[in-house]
Amino acid sequence: METLEAAPPVVPPAAAPAPPARRRVALTPYALLAPAAVVLALVIGYPLVRLVLISFQDYGLRALFTGRTRWIGLANYTAVLHGDEIAPMLVRTALLCVAMAAGTLVIGMGAALAMRELGRRMRTFVTFCLIAVWAVPNVAATMLWTWLFQPTYGVVNWLLTHVSGGFGQYDWTAHAPSALLLVWLLVVWQSVPFVALTLYAGLSQIPADYYEAAAIDGAGYLTRFRMVTVPFLRPILLLVTVLSVIWDFNVFNQIRLLTNGGPNEGTTTLVVWSFTRAFAGQSYGQGAAIAVLATALLVALTGYYVRRLVRAGEGL
């Protein structure tokens, strides 16, 4: 009787190595991002590291000329955090930033919704006006605002005087509430074009079928806006919110040129305070400490919105 021999086990062939072309494709994104990363490291990374180092030094006017400084550890941060100015600065910065960002988003959304209802020619005209406003430099826009609200011969005071009277010599920058209103109007006026055009671009991508279905179900305008428009625009709304918070938190030129932080520091924010403490007070170490604290606060705030933005993008 013949015995059957077992067949030798079949050894699967070894996996072929990935072709070089595929490896090159995998490294291509990193190679494309490398130049931008190097530029950011030089333009932003080095000044930020230098700022942190100065915040731990007794860096004053003498050190600026001699180049010799003395390390004092956390003394600058202690002086700033234990001072009487830090609390009003934080509150004023937070309230002004929230007010400017909220005003920009509300007015920008209204402008975007209005543009969707306009005809082609009128929409083109409005788009051109928004881009023209957006293109005006901060310094030029601030000087224009200064002329408009000038107490003696300003256009705004002249118009209000003819309408209601009593504004002939009113100085908008002499009182904290009116000065803050002036800054708010200027920053929102400059920020609305970007938000409006971005939101209009998102509105133009929403299919009309969703609005028609909601209208057939009896949904009104506000219901359609809440149930259709807002869910589709949520990632874009979060994005423009993050950008608005960053821009409004870092507003400097408008405040410095329009009110110079006054009256009685009534419009001074953390960014303006850092500049004033460093250059007007000749205490560059404390100014750097304020800037580091402001940067840390801004990173923490925007990090929260960026996480929400990522989650909103994943949920689509």
PDB file of C-alpha atoms in Angstrom:
ATOM      1  CA  MET A   1       0.000   0.000   0.000  1.00  0.00           C
ATOM      2  CA  GLU A   2       1.515   3.248  -1.067  1.00  0.00           C
ATOM      3  CA  THR A   3       1.819   6.117   1.412  1.00  0.00           C
ATOM      4  CA  LEU A   4       0.852   9.581   0.363  1.00  0.00           C
ATOM      5  CA  GLU A   5       3.493  12.186   0.965  1.00  0.00           C
ATOM      6  CA  ALA A   6       2.301  15.527   2.387  1.00  0.00           C
ATOM      7  CA  ALA A   7       2.628  18.391   0.020  1.00  0.00           C
ATOM      8  CA  PRO A   8       5.210  20.973   1.073  1.00  0.00           C
ATOM      9  CA  PRO A   9       3.662  24.044   2.636  1.00  0.00           C
ATOM     10  CA  VAL A  10       3.125  26.899   0.312  1.00  0.00           C
ATOM     11  CA  VAL A  11       5.187  29.871   1.414  1.00  0.00           C
ATOM     12  CA  PRO A  12       3.549  33.149   0.392  1.00  0.00           C
ATOM     13  CA  PRO A  13       5.840  35.389  -1.531  1.00  0.00           C
ATOM     14  CA  ALA A  14       7.378  38.223   0.405  1.00  0.00           C
ATOM     15  CA  ALA A  15       5.643  41.552   0.063  1.00  0.00           C
ATOM     16  CA  ALA A  16       7.259  43.594  -2.616  1.00  0.00           C
ATOM     17  CA  PRO A  17       8.856  46.805  -1.372  1.00  0.00           C
ATOM     18  CA  ALA A  18       7.011  49.985  -2.102  1.00  0.00           C
ATOM     19  CA  PRO A  19       8.118  51.475  -5.357  1.00  0.00           C
ATOM     20  CA  PRO A  20      10.293  54.555  -5.077  1.00  0.00           C
ATOM     21  CA  ALA A  21       7.666  56.619  -6.867  1.00  0.00           C
ATOM     22  CA  ARG A  22       5.129  56.018  -4.106  1.00  0.00           C
ATOM     23  CA  ARG A  23       7.644  57.060  -1.476  1.00  0.00           C
ATOM     24  CA  ARG A  24       8.333  60.233  -3.381  1.00  0.00           C
ATOM     25  CA  VAL A  25       4.613  60.968  -3.518  1.00  0.00           C
ATOM     26  CA  ALA A  26       4.353  60.499   0.261  1.00  0.00           C
ATOM     27  CA  LEU A  27       7.184  62.982   0.845  1.00  0.00           C
ATOM     28  CA  THR A  28       5.902  65.522  -1.665  1.00  0.00           C
ATOM     29  CA  PRO A  29       3.537  67.367   0.762  1.00  0.00           C
ATOM     30  CA  TYR A  30       6.352  67.809   3.288  1.00  0.00           C
ATOM     31  CA  ALA A  31       8.687  69.086   0.590  1.00  0.00           C
ATOM     32  CA  LEU A  32       6.048  71.590  -0.554  1.00  0.00           C
ATOM     33  CA  LEU A  33       5.410  72.802   3.003  1.00  0.00           C
ATOM     34  CA  ALA A  34       9.107  73.056   3.912  1.00  0.00           C
ATOM     35  CA  PRO A  35       9.753  76.529   2.356  1.00  0.00           C
ATOM     36  CA  ALA A  36       6.734  78.045   4.105  1.00  0.00           C
ATOM     37  CA  ALA A  37       7.740  76.405   7.398  1.00  0.00           C
ATOM     38  CA  VAL A  38      11.264  77.842   7.125  1.00  0.00           C
ATOM     39  CA  VAL A  39       9.933  81.331   6.383  1.00  0.00           C
ATOM     40  CA  LEU A  40       7.517  81.163   9.327  1.00  0.00           C
ATOM     41  CA  ALA A  41      10.279  79.936  11.622  1.00  0.00           C
ATOM     42  CA  LEU A  42      12.477  82.891  10.645  1.00  0.00           C
ATOM     43  CA  VAL A  43       9.799  85.592  10.532  1.00  0.00           C
ATOM     44  CA  ILE A  44       7.706  84.506  13.530  1.00  0.00           C
ATOM     45  CA  GLY A  45       9.720  81.937  15.442  1.00  0.00           C
ATOM     46  CA  TYR A  46      12.860  83.967  16.093  1.00  0.00           C
ATOM     47  CA  PRO A  47      11.066  87.184  17.207  1.00  0.00           C
ATOM     48  CA  LEU A  48       8.837  85.130  19.508  1.00  0.00           C
ATOM     49  CA  VAL A  49      11.816  83.381  21.113  1.00  0.00           C
ATOM     50  CA  ARG A  50      13.590  86.718  21.456  1.00  0.00           C
ATOM     51  CA  LEU A  51      10.473  88.208  23.052  1.00  0.00           C
ATOM     52  CA  VAL A  52      10.332  85.428  25.636  1.00  0.00           C
ATOM     53  CA  LEU A  53      14.020  85.880  26.474  1.00  0.00           C
ATOM     54  CA  ILE A  54      13.621  89.644  26.947  1.00  0.00           C
ATOM     55  CA  SER A  55      10.670  89.050  29.283  1.00  0.00           C
ATOM     56  CA  PHE A  56      13.076  87.350  31.734  1.00  0.00           C
ATOM     57  CA  GLN A  57      15.625  90.181  31.609  1.00  0.00           C
ATOM     58  CA  ASP A  58      16.012  93.635  33.118  1.00  0.00           C
ATOM     59  CA  TYR A  59      15.919  95.158  29.662  1.00  0.00           C
ATOM     60  CA  GLY A  60      15.717  98.935  29.818  1.00  0.00           C
ATOM     61  CA  LEU A  61      17.070 101.910  27.945  1.00  0.00           C
ATOM     62  CA  ARG A  62      20.646 101.251  29.105  1.00  0.00           C
ATOM     63  CA  ALA A  63      20.535  97.653  27.888  1.00  0.00           C
ATOM     64  CA  LEU A  64      19.248  98.871  24.549  1.00  0.00           C
ATOM     65  CA  PHE A  65      22.470 100.841  23.959  1.00  0.00           C
ATOM     66  CA  THR A  66      25.017  98.669  25.767  1.00  0.00           C
ATOM     67  CA  GLY A  67      23.619  95.278  24.816  1.00  0.00           C
ATOM     68  CA  ARG A  68      24.249  93.975  28.358  1.00  0.00           C
ATOM     69  CA  THR A  69      21.271  92.744  30.342  1.00  0.00           C
ATOM     70  CA  ARG A  70      20.658  91.132  33.689  1.00  0.00           C
ATOM     71  CA  TRP A  71      18.498  88.058  34.155  1.00  0.00           C
ATOM     72  CA  ILE A  72      15.773  88.628  36.745  1.00  0.00           C
ATOM     73  CA  GLY A  73      13.619  85.526  36.260  1.00  0.00           C
ATOM     74  CA  LEU A  74       9.896  86.051  36.745  1.00  0.00           C
ATOM     75  CA  ALA A  75      10.220  89.565  38.176  1.00  0.00           C
ATOM     76  CA  ASN A  76       8.662  91.185  35.099  1.00  0.00           C
ATOM     77  CA  TYR A  77       5.691  88.810  35.163  1.00  0.00           C
ATOM     78  CA  THR A  78       5.265  89.341  38.905  1.00  0.00           C
ATOM     79  CA  ALA A  79       5.260  93.121  38.485  1.00  0.00           C
ATOM     80  CA  VAL A  80       2.685  92.928  35.703  1.00  0.00           C
ATOM     81  CA  LEU A  81       0.354  90.373  37.309  1.00  0.00           C
ATOM     82  CA  HIS A  82       0.411  92.044  40.733  1.00  0.00           C
ATOM     83  CA  GLY A  83      -0.151  95.542  39.369  1.00  0.00           C
ATOM     84  CA  ASP A  84      -3.417  97.443  39.481  1.00  0.00           C
ATOM     85  CA  GLU A  85      -3.655  97.757  35.686  1.00  0.00           C
ATOM     86  CA  ILE A  86      -3.812  94.111  34.628  1.00  0.00           C
ATOM     87  CA  ALA A  87      -7.465  93.473  35.618  1.00  0.00           C
ATOM     88  CA  PRO A  88      -8.959  96.522  33.809  1.00  0.00           C
ATOM     89  CA  MET A  89      -6.814  95.752  30.759  1.00  0.00           C
ATOM     90  CA  LEU A  90      -8.028  92.146  30.580  1.00  0.00           C
ATOM     91  CA  VAL A  91     -11.674  93.104  30.997  1.00  0.00           C
ATOM     92  CA  ARG A  92     -11.481  95.954  28.484  1.00  0.00           C
ATOM     93  CA  THR A  93      -9.615  93.823  25.934  1.00  0.00           C
ATOM     94  CA  ALA A  94     -12.072  90.933  26.267  1.00  0.00           C
ATOM     95  CA  LEU A  95     -15.181  93.111  26.026  1.00  0.00           C
ATOM     96  CA  LEU A  96     -13.874  95.128  23.081  1.00  0.00           C
ATOM     97  CA  CYS A  97     -12.747  91.987  21.245  1.00  0.00           C
ATOM     98  CA  VAL A  98     -16.111  90.272  21.751  1.00  0.00           C
ATOM     99  CA  ALA A  99     -18.021  93.402  20.714  1.00  0.00           C
ATOM    100  CA  MET A 100     -15.974  93.882  17.535  1.00  0.00           C
ATOM    101  CA  ALA A 101     -16.098  90.196  16.548  1.00  0.00           C
ATOM    102  CA  ALA A 102     -19.841  89.950  17.219  1.00  0.00           C
ATOM    103  CA  GLY A 103     -20.578  93.155  15.316  1.00  0.00           C
ATOM    104  CA  THR A 104     -18.479  91.993  12.386  1.00  0.00           C
ATOM    105  CA  LEU A 105     -20.211  88.600  12.196  1.00  0.00           C
ATOM    106  CA  VAL A 106     -23.748  89.995  12.525  1.00  0.00           C
ATOM    107  CA  ILE A 107     -23.297  92.775   9.974  1.00  0.00           C
ATOM    108  CA  GLY A 108     -21.263  90.516   7.673  1.00  0.00           C
ATOM    109  CA  MET A 109     -23.968  87.836   7.745  1.00  0.00           C
ATOM    110  CA  GLY A 110     -26.633  90.453   6.999  1.00  0.00           C
ATOM    111  CA  ALA A 111     -24.612  91.770   4.063  1.00  0.00           C
ATOM    112  CA  ALA A 112     -24.071  88.228   2.720  1.00  0.00           C
ATOM    113  CA  LEU A 113     -27.793  87.432   2.940  1.00  0.00           C
ATOM    114  CA  ALA A 114     -28.640  90.710   1.202  1.00  0.00           C
ATOM    115  CA  MET A 115     -26.139  90.002  -1.588  1.00  0.00           C
ATOM    116  CA  ARG A 116     -27.819  86.654  -2.250  1.00  0.00           C
ATOM    117  CA  GLU A 117     -31.131  88.420  -2.905  1.00  0.00           C
ATOM    118  CA  LEU A 118     -29.703  91.127  -5.160  1.00  0.00           C
ATOM    119  CA  GLY A 119     -29.543  91.063  -8.917  1.00  0.00           C
ATOM    120  CA  ARG A 120     -26.325  90.418 -10.791  1.00  0.00           C
ATOM    121  CA  ARG A 121     -25.420  94.057 -11.474  1.00  0.00           C
ATOM    122  CA  MET A 122     -26.231  95.279  -7.992  1.00  0.00           C
ATOM    123  CA  ARG A 123     -24.356  92.353  -6.454  1.00  0.00           C
ATOM    124  CA  THR A 124     -21.313  93.205  -8.548  1.00  0.00           C
ATOM    125  CA  PHE A 125     -21.484  96.811  -7.392  1.00  0.00           C
ATOM    126  CA  VAL A 126     -21.773  95.813  -3.714  1.00  0.00           C
ATOM    127  CA  THR A 127     -18.877  93.374  -4.106  1.00  0.00           C
ATOM    128  CA  PHE A 128     -16.724  96.106  -5.616  1.00  0.00           C
ATOM    129  CA  CYS A 129     -17.569  98.456  -2.721  1.00  0.00           C
ATOM    130  CA  LEU A 130     -16.702  95.793  -0.145  1.00  0.00           C
ATOM    131  CA  ILE A 131     -13.391  95.032  -1.812  1.00  0.00           C
ATOM    132  CA  ALA A 132     -12.587  98.745  -2.014  1.00  0.00           C
ATOM    133  CA  VAL A 133     -13.211  99.158   1.720  1.00  0.00           C
ATOM    134  CA  TRP A 134     -11.134  96.073   2.475  1.00  0.00           C
ATOM    135  CA  ALA A 135      -8.247  97.375   0.354  1.00  0.00           C
ATOM    136  CA  VAL A 136      -7.866 100.627   2.310  1.00  0.00           C
ATOM    137  CA  PRO A 137      -4.770 100.417   4.585  1.00  0.00           C
ATOM    138  CA  ASN A 138      -5.311 100.655   8.338  1.00  0.00           C
ATOM    139  CA  VAL A 139      -3.392 103.909   8.702  1.00  0.00           C
ATOM    140  CA  ALA A 140      -5.222 105.613   5.834  1.00  0.00           C
ATOM    141  CA  ALA A 141      -8.605 104.427   7.128  1.00  0.00           C
ATOM    142  CA  THR A 142      -7.792 105.661  10.636  1.00  0.00           C
ATOM    143  CA  MET A 143      -6.771 109.088   9.368  1.00  0.00           C
ATOM    144  CA  LEU A 144     -10.003 109.235   7.344  1.00  0.00           C
ATOM    145  CA  TRP A 145     -11.969 108.368  10.494  1.00  0.00           C
ATOM    146  CA  THR A 146     -10.118 111.087  12.415  1.00  0.00           C
ATOM    147  CA  TRP A 147     -11.182 113.648   9.830  1.00  0.00           C
ATOM    148  CA  LEU A 148     -14.806 112.428   9.770  1.00  0.00           C
ATOM    149  CA  PHE A 149     -15.170 112.741  13.556  1.00  0.00           C
ATOM    150  CA  GLN A 150     -13.105 115.908  14.026  1.00  0.00           C
ATOM    151  CA  PRO A 151     -14.843 118.151  16.607  1.00  0.00           C
ATOM    152  CA  THR A 152     -14.750 121.441  14.702  1.00  0.00           C
ATOM    153  CA  TYR A 153     -15.080 120.657  10.996  1.00  0.00           C
ATOM    154  CA  GLY A 154     -15.840 116.920  10.950  1.00  0.00           C
ATOM    155  CA  VAL A 155     -18.531 115.655   8.606  1.00  0.00           C
ATOM    156  CA  VAL A 156     -20.230 113.515  11.279  1.00  0.00           C
ATOM    157  CA  ASN A 157     -20.581 116.398  13.756  1.00  0.00           C
ATOM    158  CA  TRP A 158     -21.843 118.683  10.993  1.00  0.00           C
ATOM    159  CA  LEU A 159     -24.457 116.122   9.951  1.00  0.00           C
ATOM    160  CA  LEU A 160     -25.596 115.392  13.521  1.00  0.00           C
ATOM    161  CA  THR A 161     -25.810 119.104  14.268  1.00  0.00           C
ATOM    162  CA  HIS A 162     -28.144 119.674  11.316  1.00  0.00           C
ATOM    163  CA  VAL A 163     -30.253 116.651  12.250  1.00  0.00           C
ATOM    164  CA  SER A 164     -30.564 116.969  16.019  1.00  0.00           C
ATOM    165  CA  GLY A 165     -28.248 119.779  17.136  1.00  0.00           C
ATOM    166  CA  GLY A 166     -25.760 119.834  20.007  1.00  0.00           C
ATOM    167  CA  PHE A 167     -22.825 118.128  18.263  1.00  0.00           C
ATOM    168  CA  GLY A 168     -21.014 121.156  16.913  1.00  0.00           C
ATOM    169  CA  GLN A 169     -17.914 120.899  19.104  1.00  0.00           C
ATOM    170  CA  TYR A 170     -18.302 117.388  20.507  1.00  0.00           C
ATOM    171  CA  ASP A 171     -14.939 115.604  20.904  1.00  0.00           C
ATOM    172  CA  TRP A 172     -15.498 111.890  20.379  1.00  0.00           C
ATOM    173  CA  THR A 173     -12.073 110.959  21.745  1.00  0.00           C
ATOM    174  CA  ALA A 174     -12.435 112.943  24.990  1.00  0.00           C
ATOM    175  CA  HIS A 175     -14.825 110.440  26.585  1.00  0.00           C
ATOM    176  CA  ALA A 176     -14.164 106.719  27.006  1.00  0.00           C
ATOM    177  CA  PRO A 177     -17.592 105.430  25.805  1.00  0.00           C
ATOM    178  CA  SER A 178     -17.593 107.525  22.638  1.00  0.00           C
ATOM    179  CA  ALA A 179     -13.904 106.723  21.996  1.00  0.00           C
ATOM    180  CA  LEU A 180     -14.623 103.003  22.301  1.00  0.00           C
ATOM    181  CA  LEU A 181     -17.579 103.429  19.952  1.00  0.00           C
ATOM    182  CA  LEU A 182     -15.284 105.182  17.484  1.00  0.00           C
ATOM    183  CA  VAL A 183     -12.783 102.309  17.579  1.00  0.00           C
ATOM    184  CA  TRP A 184     -15.584  99.756  17.276  1.00  0.00           C
ATOM    185  CA  LEU A 185     -17.068 101.460  14.223  1.00  0.00           C
ATOM    186  CA  LEU A 186     -13.696 101.701  12.505  1.00  0.00           C
ATOM    187  CA  VAL A 187     -12.618  98.091  13.107  1.00  0.00           C
ATOM    188  CA  VAL A 188     -16.017  96.641  12.184  1.00  0.00           C
ATOM    189  CA  TRP A 189     -16.155  98.786   9.042  1.00  0.00           C
ATOM    190  CA  GLN A 190     -12.781  97.385   7.973  1.00  0.00           C
ATOM    191  CA  SER A 191     -13.566  93.769   8.919  1.00  0.00           C
ATOM    192  CA  VAL A 192     -17.063  93.343   7.483  1.00  0.00           C
ATOM    193  CA  PRO A 193     -15.988  93.009   3.802  1.00  0.00           C
ATOM    194  CA  PHE A 194     -13.943  89.847   4.368  1.00  0.00           C
ATOM    195  CA  VAL A 195     -16.662  88.209   6.475  1.00  0.00           C
ATOM    196  CA  ALA A 196     -19.450  89.220   4.091  1.00  0.00           C
ATOM    197  CA  LEU A 197     -17.672  87.935   0.976  1.00  0.00           C
ATOM    198  CA  THR A 198     -16.625  84.703   2.697  1.00  0.00           C
ATOM    199  CA  LEU A 199     -20.135  83.985   3.968  1.00  0.00           C
ATOM    200  CA  TYR A 200     -21.660  84.856   0.596  1.00  0.00           C
ATOM    201  CA  ALA A 201     -19.344  82.348  -1.047  1.00  0.00           C
ATOM    202  CA  GLY A 202     -20.629  79.726   1.395  1.00  0.00           C
ATOM    203  CA  LEU A 203     -24.267  80.718   0.807  1.00  0.00           C
ATOM    204  CA  SER A 204     -23.847  80.317  -2.932  1.00  0.00           C
ATOM    205  CA  GLN A 205     -22.904  76.639  -2.408  1.00  0.00           C
ATOM    206  CA  ILE A 206     -26.079  75.688  -0.534  1.00  0.00           C
ATOM    207  CA  PRO A 207     -28.465  73.796  -2.885  1.00  0.00           C
ATOM    208  CA  ALA A 208     -31.772  75.568  -3.448  1.00  0.00           C
ATOM    209  CA  ASP A 209     -33.617  72.262  -3.045  1.00  0.00           C
ATOM    210  CA  TYR A 210     -33.181  72.417   0.730  1.00  0.00           C
ATOM    211  CA  TYR A 211     -34.866  75.815   0.921  1.00  0.00           C
ATOM    212  CA  GLU A 212     -37.676  74.657  -1.373  1.00  0.00           C
ATOM    213  CA  ALA A 213     -38.282  71.553   0.739  1.00  0.00           C
ATOM    214  CA  ALA A 214     -38.326  73.623   3.935  1.00  0.00           C
ATOM    215  CA  ALA A 215     -40.746  76.121   2.357  1.00  0.00           C
ATOM    216  CA  ILE A 216     -43.083  73.287   1.297  1.00  0.00           C
ATOM    217  CA  ASP A 217     -43.081  72.046   4.899  1.00  0.00           C
ATOM    218  CA  GLY A 218     -44.247  75.487   5.995  1.00  0.00           C
ATOM    219  CA  ALA A 219     -40.949  76.776   7.425  1.00  0.00           C
ATOM    220  CA  GLY A 220     -40.641  80.552   7.613  1.00  0.00           C
ATOM    221  CA  TYR A 221     -37.574  82.630   6.829  1.00  0.00           C
ATOM    222  CA  LEU A 222     -36.103  82.425  10.325  1.00  0.00           C
ATOM    223  CA  THR A 223     -36.717  78.668  10.497  1.00  0.00           C
ATOM    224  CA  ARG A 224     -35.046  78.127   7.134  1.00  0.00           C
ATOM    225  CA  PHE A 225     -32.123  80.238   8.285  1.00  0.00           C
ATOM    226  CA  ARG A 226     -31.791  78.244  11.512  1.00  0.00           C
ATOM    227  CA  MET A 227     -32.344  74.772  10.043  1.00  0.00           C
ATOM    228  CA  VAL A 228     -30.687  75.097   6.627  1.00  0.00           C
ATOM    229  CA  THR A 229     -28.345  78.073   6.420  1.00  0.00           C
ATOM    230  CA  VAL A 230     -26.612  77.847   9.789  1.00  0.00           C
ATOM    231  CA  PRO A 231     -25.788  74.081   9.626  1.00  0.00           C
ATOM    232  CA  PHE A 232     -24.269  74.447   6.172  1.00  0.00           C
ATOM    233  CA  LEU A 233     -22.281  77.548   7.149  1.00  0.00           C
ATOM    234  CA  ARG A 234     -21.138  76.278  10.567  1.00  0.00           C
ATOM    235  CA  PRO A 235     -17.508  75.509   9.506  1.00  0.00           C
ATOM    236  CA  ILE A 236     -17.242  78.852   7.699  1.00  0.00           C
ATOM    237  CA  LEU A 237     -18.781  80.698  10.646  1.00  0.00           C
ATOM    238  CA  LEU A 238     -16.270  79.108  13.008  1.00  0.00           C
ATOM    239  CA  LEU A 239     -13.418  79.993  10.650  1.00  0.00           C
ATOM    240  CA  VAL A 240     -14.349  83.667  10.332  1.00  0.00           C
ATOM    241  CA  THR A 241     -14.945  83.777  14.096  1.00  0.00           C
ATOM    242  CA  VAL A 242     -11.403  82.533  14.750  1.00  0.00           C
ATOM    243  CA  LEU A 243      -9.936  85.038  12.314  1.00  0.00           C
ATOM    244  CA  SER A 244     -12.044  87.890  13.697  1.00  0.00           C
ATOM    245  CA  VAL A 245     -10.989  87.142  17.274  1.00  0.00           C
ATOM    246  CA  ILE A 246      -7.319  87.083  16.255  1.00  0.00           C
ATOM    247  CA  TRP A 247      -7.559  90.325  14.291  1.00  0.00           C
ATOM    248  CA  ASP A 248      -9.638  92.181  16.875  1.00  0.00           C
ATOM    249  CA  PHE A 249      -7.444  91.037  19.759  1.00  0.00           C
ATOM    250  CA  ASN A 250      -4.386  92.408  17.971  1.00  0.00           C
ATOM    251  CA  VAL A 251      -5.893  95.776  16.966  1.00  0.00           C
ATOM    252  CA  PHE A 252      -3.188  98.383  17.477  1.00  0.00           C
ATOM    253  CA  ASN A 253      -2.918 100.930  14.666  1.00  0.00           C
ATOM    254  CA  GLN A 254      -6.527 102.072  14.943  1.00  0.00           C
ATOM    255  CA  ILE A 255      -6.375 102.623  18.716  1.00  0.00           C
ATOM    256  CA  ARG A 256      -2.902 104.143  18.696  1.00  0.00           C
ATOM    257  CA  LEU A 257      -3.649 106.646  15.942  1.00  0.00           C
ATOM    258  CA  LEU A 258      -7.276 107.383  16.764  1.00  0.00           C
ATOM    259  CA  THR A 259      -7.306 107.706  20.564  1.00  0.00           C
ATOM    260  CA  ASN A 260      -3.711 106.976  21.647  1.00  0.00           C
ATOM    261  CA  GLY A 261      -5.179 104.681  24.291  1.00  0.00           C
ATOM    262  CA  GLY A 262      -7.067 107.491  25.992  1.00  0.00           C
ATOM    263  CA  PRO A 263      -8.773 109.164  27.567  1.00  0.00           C
ATOM    264  CA  ASN A 264      -7.231 108.029  30.854  1.00  0.00           C
ATOM    265  CA  GLU A 265      -6.375 104.647  29.288  1.00  0.00           C
ATOM    266  CA  GLY A 266     -10.072 104.154  28.529  1.00  0.00           C
ATOM    267  CA  THR A 267      -9.293 102.516  25.164  1.00  0.00           C
ATOM    268  CA  THR A 268      -5.992 100.866  26.090  1.00  0.00           C
ATOM    269  CA  THR A 269      -5.915  97.115  25.418  1.00  0.00           C
ATOM    270  CA  LEU A 270      -3.229  94.549  26.196  1.00  0.00           C
ATOM    271  CA  VAL A 271      -1.482  95.130  22.870  1.00  0.00           C
ATOM    272  CA  VAL A 272      -1.437  98.915  23.297  1.00  0.00           C
ATOM    273  CA  TRP A 273      -0.417  98.543  26.944  1.00  0.00           C
ATOM    274  CA  SER A 274       2.533  96.350  25.957  1.00  0.00           C
ATOM    275  CA  PHE A 275       3.744  98.965  23.479  1.00  0.00           C
ATOM    276  CA  THR A 276       3.252 101.829  25.955  1.00  0.00           C
ATOM    277  CA  ARG A 277       5.035 100.048  28.796  1.00  0.00           C
ATOM    278  CA  ALA A 278       7.951  99.094  26.547  1.00  0.00           C
ATOM    279  CA  PHE A 279       8.567 102.288  24.591  1.00  0.00           C
ATOM    280  CA  ALA A 280       6.927 105.079  26.588  1.00  0.00           C
ATOM    281  CA  GLY A 281       7.909 103.624  29.964  1.00  0.00           C
ATOM    282  CA  GLN A 282      11.327 102.406  28.750  1.00  0.00           C
ATOM    283  CA  SER A 283      10.675  99.019  30.385  1.00  0.00           C
ATOM    284  CA  TYR A 284      11.147  96.587  27.530  1.00  0.00           C
ATOM    285  CA  GLY A 285      11.211  93.580  29.840  1.00  0.00           C
ATOM    286  CA  GLN A 286       7.759  94.283  31.262  1.00  0.00           C
ATOM    287  CA  GLY A 287       6.449  95.158  27.815  1.00  0.00           C
ATOM    288  CA  ALA A 288       7.717  91.802  26.554  1.00  0.00           C
ATOM    289  CA  ALA A 289       6.094  90.048  29.518  1.00  0.00           C
ATOM    290  CA  ILE A 290       2.739  91.648  28.694  1.00  0.00           C
ATOM    291  CA  ALA A 291       3.127  90.595  25.062  1.00  0.00           C
ATOM    292  CA  VAL A 292       3.919  87.001  26.076  1.00  0.00           C
ATOM    293  CA  LEU A 293       0.873  86.877  28.353  1.00  0.00           C
ATOM    294  CA  ALA A 294      -1.315  88.300  25.583  1.00  0.00           C
ATOM    295  CA  THR A 295       0.039  85.742  23.103  1.00  0.00           C
ATOM    296  CA  ALA A 296      -0.589  82.858  25.510  1.00  0.00           C
ATOM    297  CA  LEU A 297      -4.135  84.065  26.116  1.00  0.00           C
ATOM    298  CA  LEU A 298      -4.795  84.395  22.387  1.00  0.00           C
ATOM    299  CA  VAL A 299      -3.366  80.923  21.647  1.00  0.00           C
ATOM    300  CA  ALA A 300      -5.584  79.356  24.311  1.00  0.00           C
ATOM    301  CA  LEU A 301      -8.645  81.190  23.018  1.00  0.00           C
ATOM    302  CA  THR A 302      -8.101  80.372  19.354  1.00  0.00           C
ATOM    303  CA  GLY A 303      -7.153  76.770  20.196  1.00  0.00           C
ATOM    304  CA  TYR A 304     -10.660  76.229  21.549  1.00  0.00           C
ATOM    305  CA  TYR A 305     -12.243  77.536  18.358  1.00  0.00           C
ATOM    306  CA  VAL A 306      -9.859  75.578  16.140  1.00  0.00           C
ATOM    307  CA  ARG A 307     -10.866  72.316  17.881  1.00  0.00           C
ATOM    308  CA  ARG A 308     -14.509  73.167  17.295  1.00  0.00           C
ATOM    309  CA  LEU A 309     -13.705  73.989  13.670  1.00  0.00           C
ATOM    310  CA  VAL A 310     -12.040  70.601  13.156  1.00  0.00           C
ATOM    311  CA  ARG A 311     -14.979  68.779  14.752  1.00  0.00           C
ATOM    312  CA  ALA A 312     -17.448  70.704  12.596  1.00  0.00           C
ATOM    313  CA  GLY A 313     -15.468  69.772   9.484  1.00  0.00           C
ATOM    314  CA  GLU A 314     -15.454  66.088  10.461  1.00  0.00           C
ATOM    315  CA  GLY A 315     -19.199  66.125  11.028  1.00  0.00           C
ATOM    316  CA  LEU A 316     -20.022  67.182   7.481  1.00  0.00           C
TER     317      LEU A 316
END
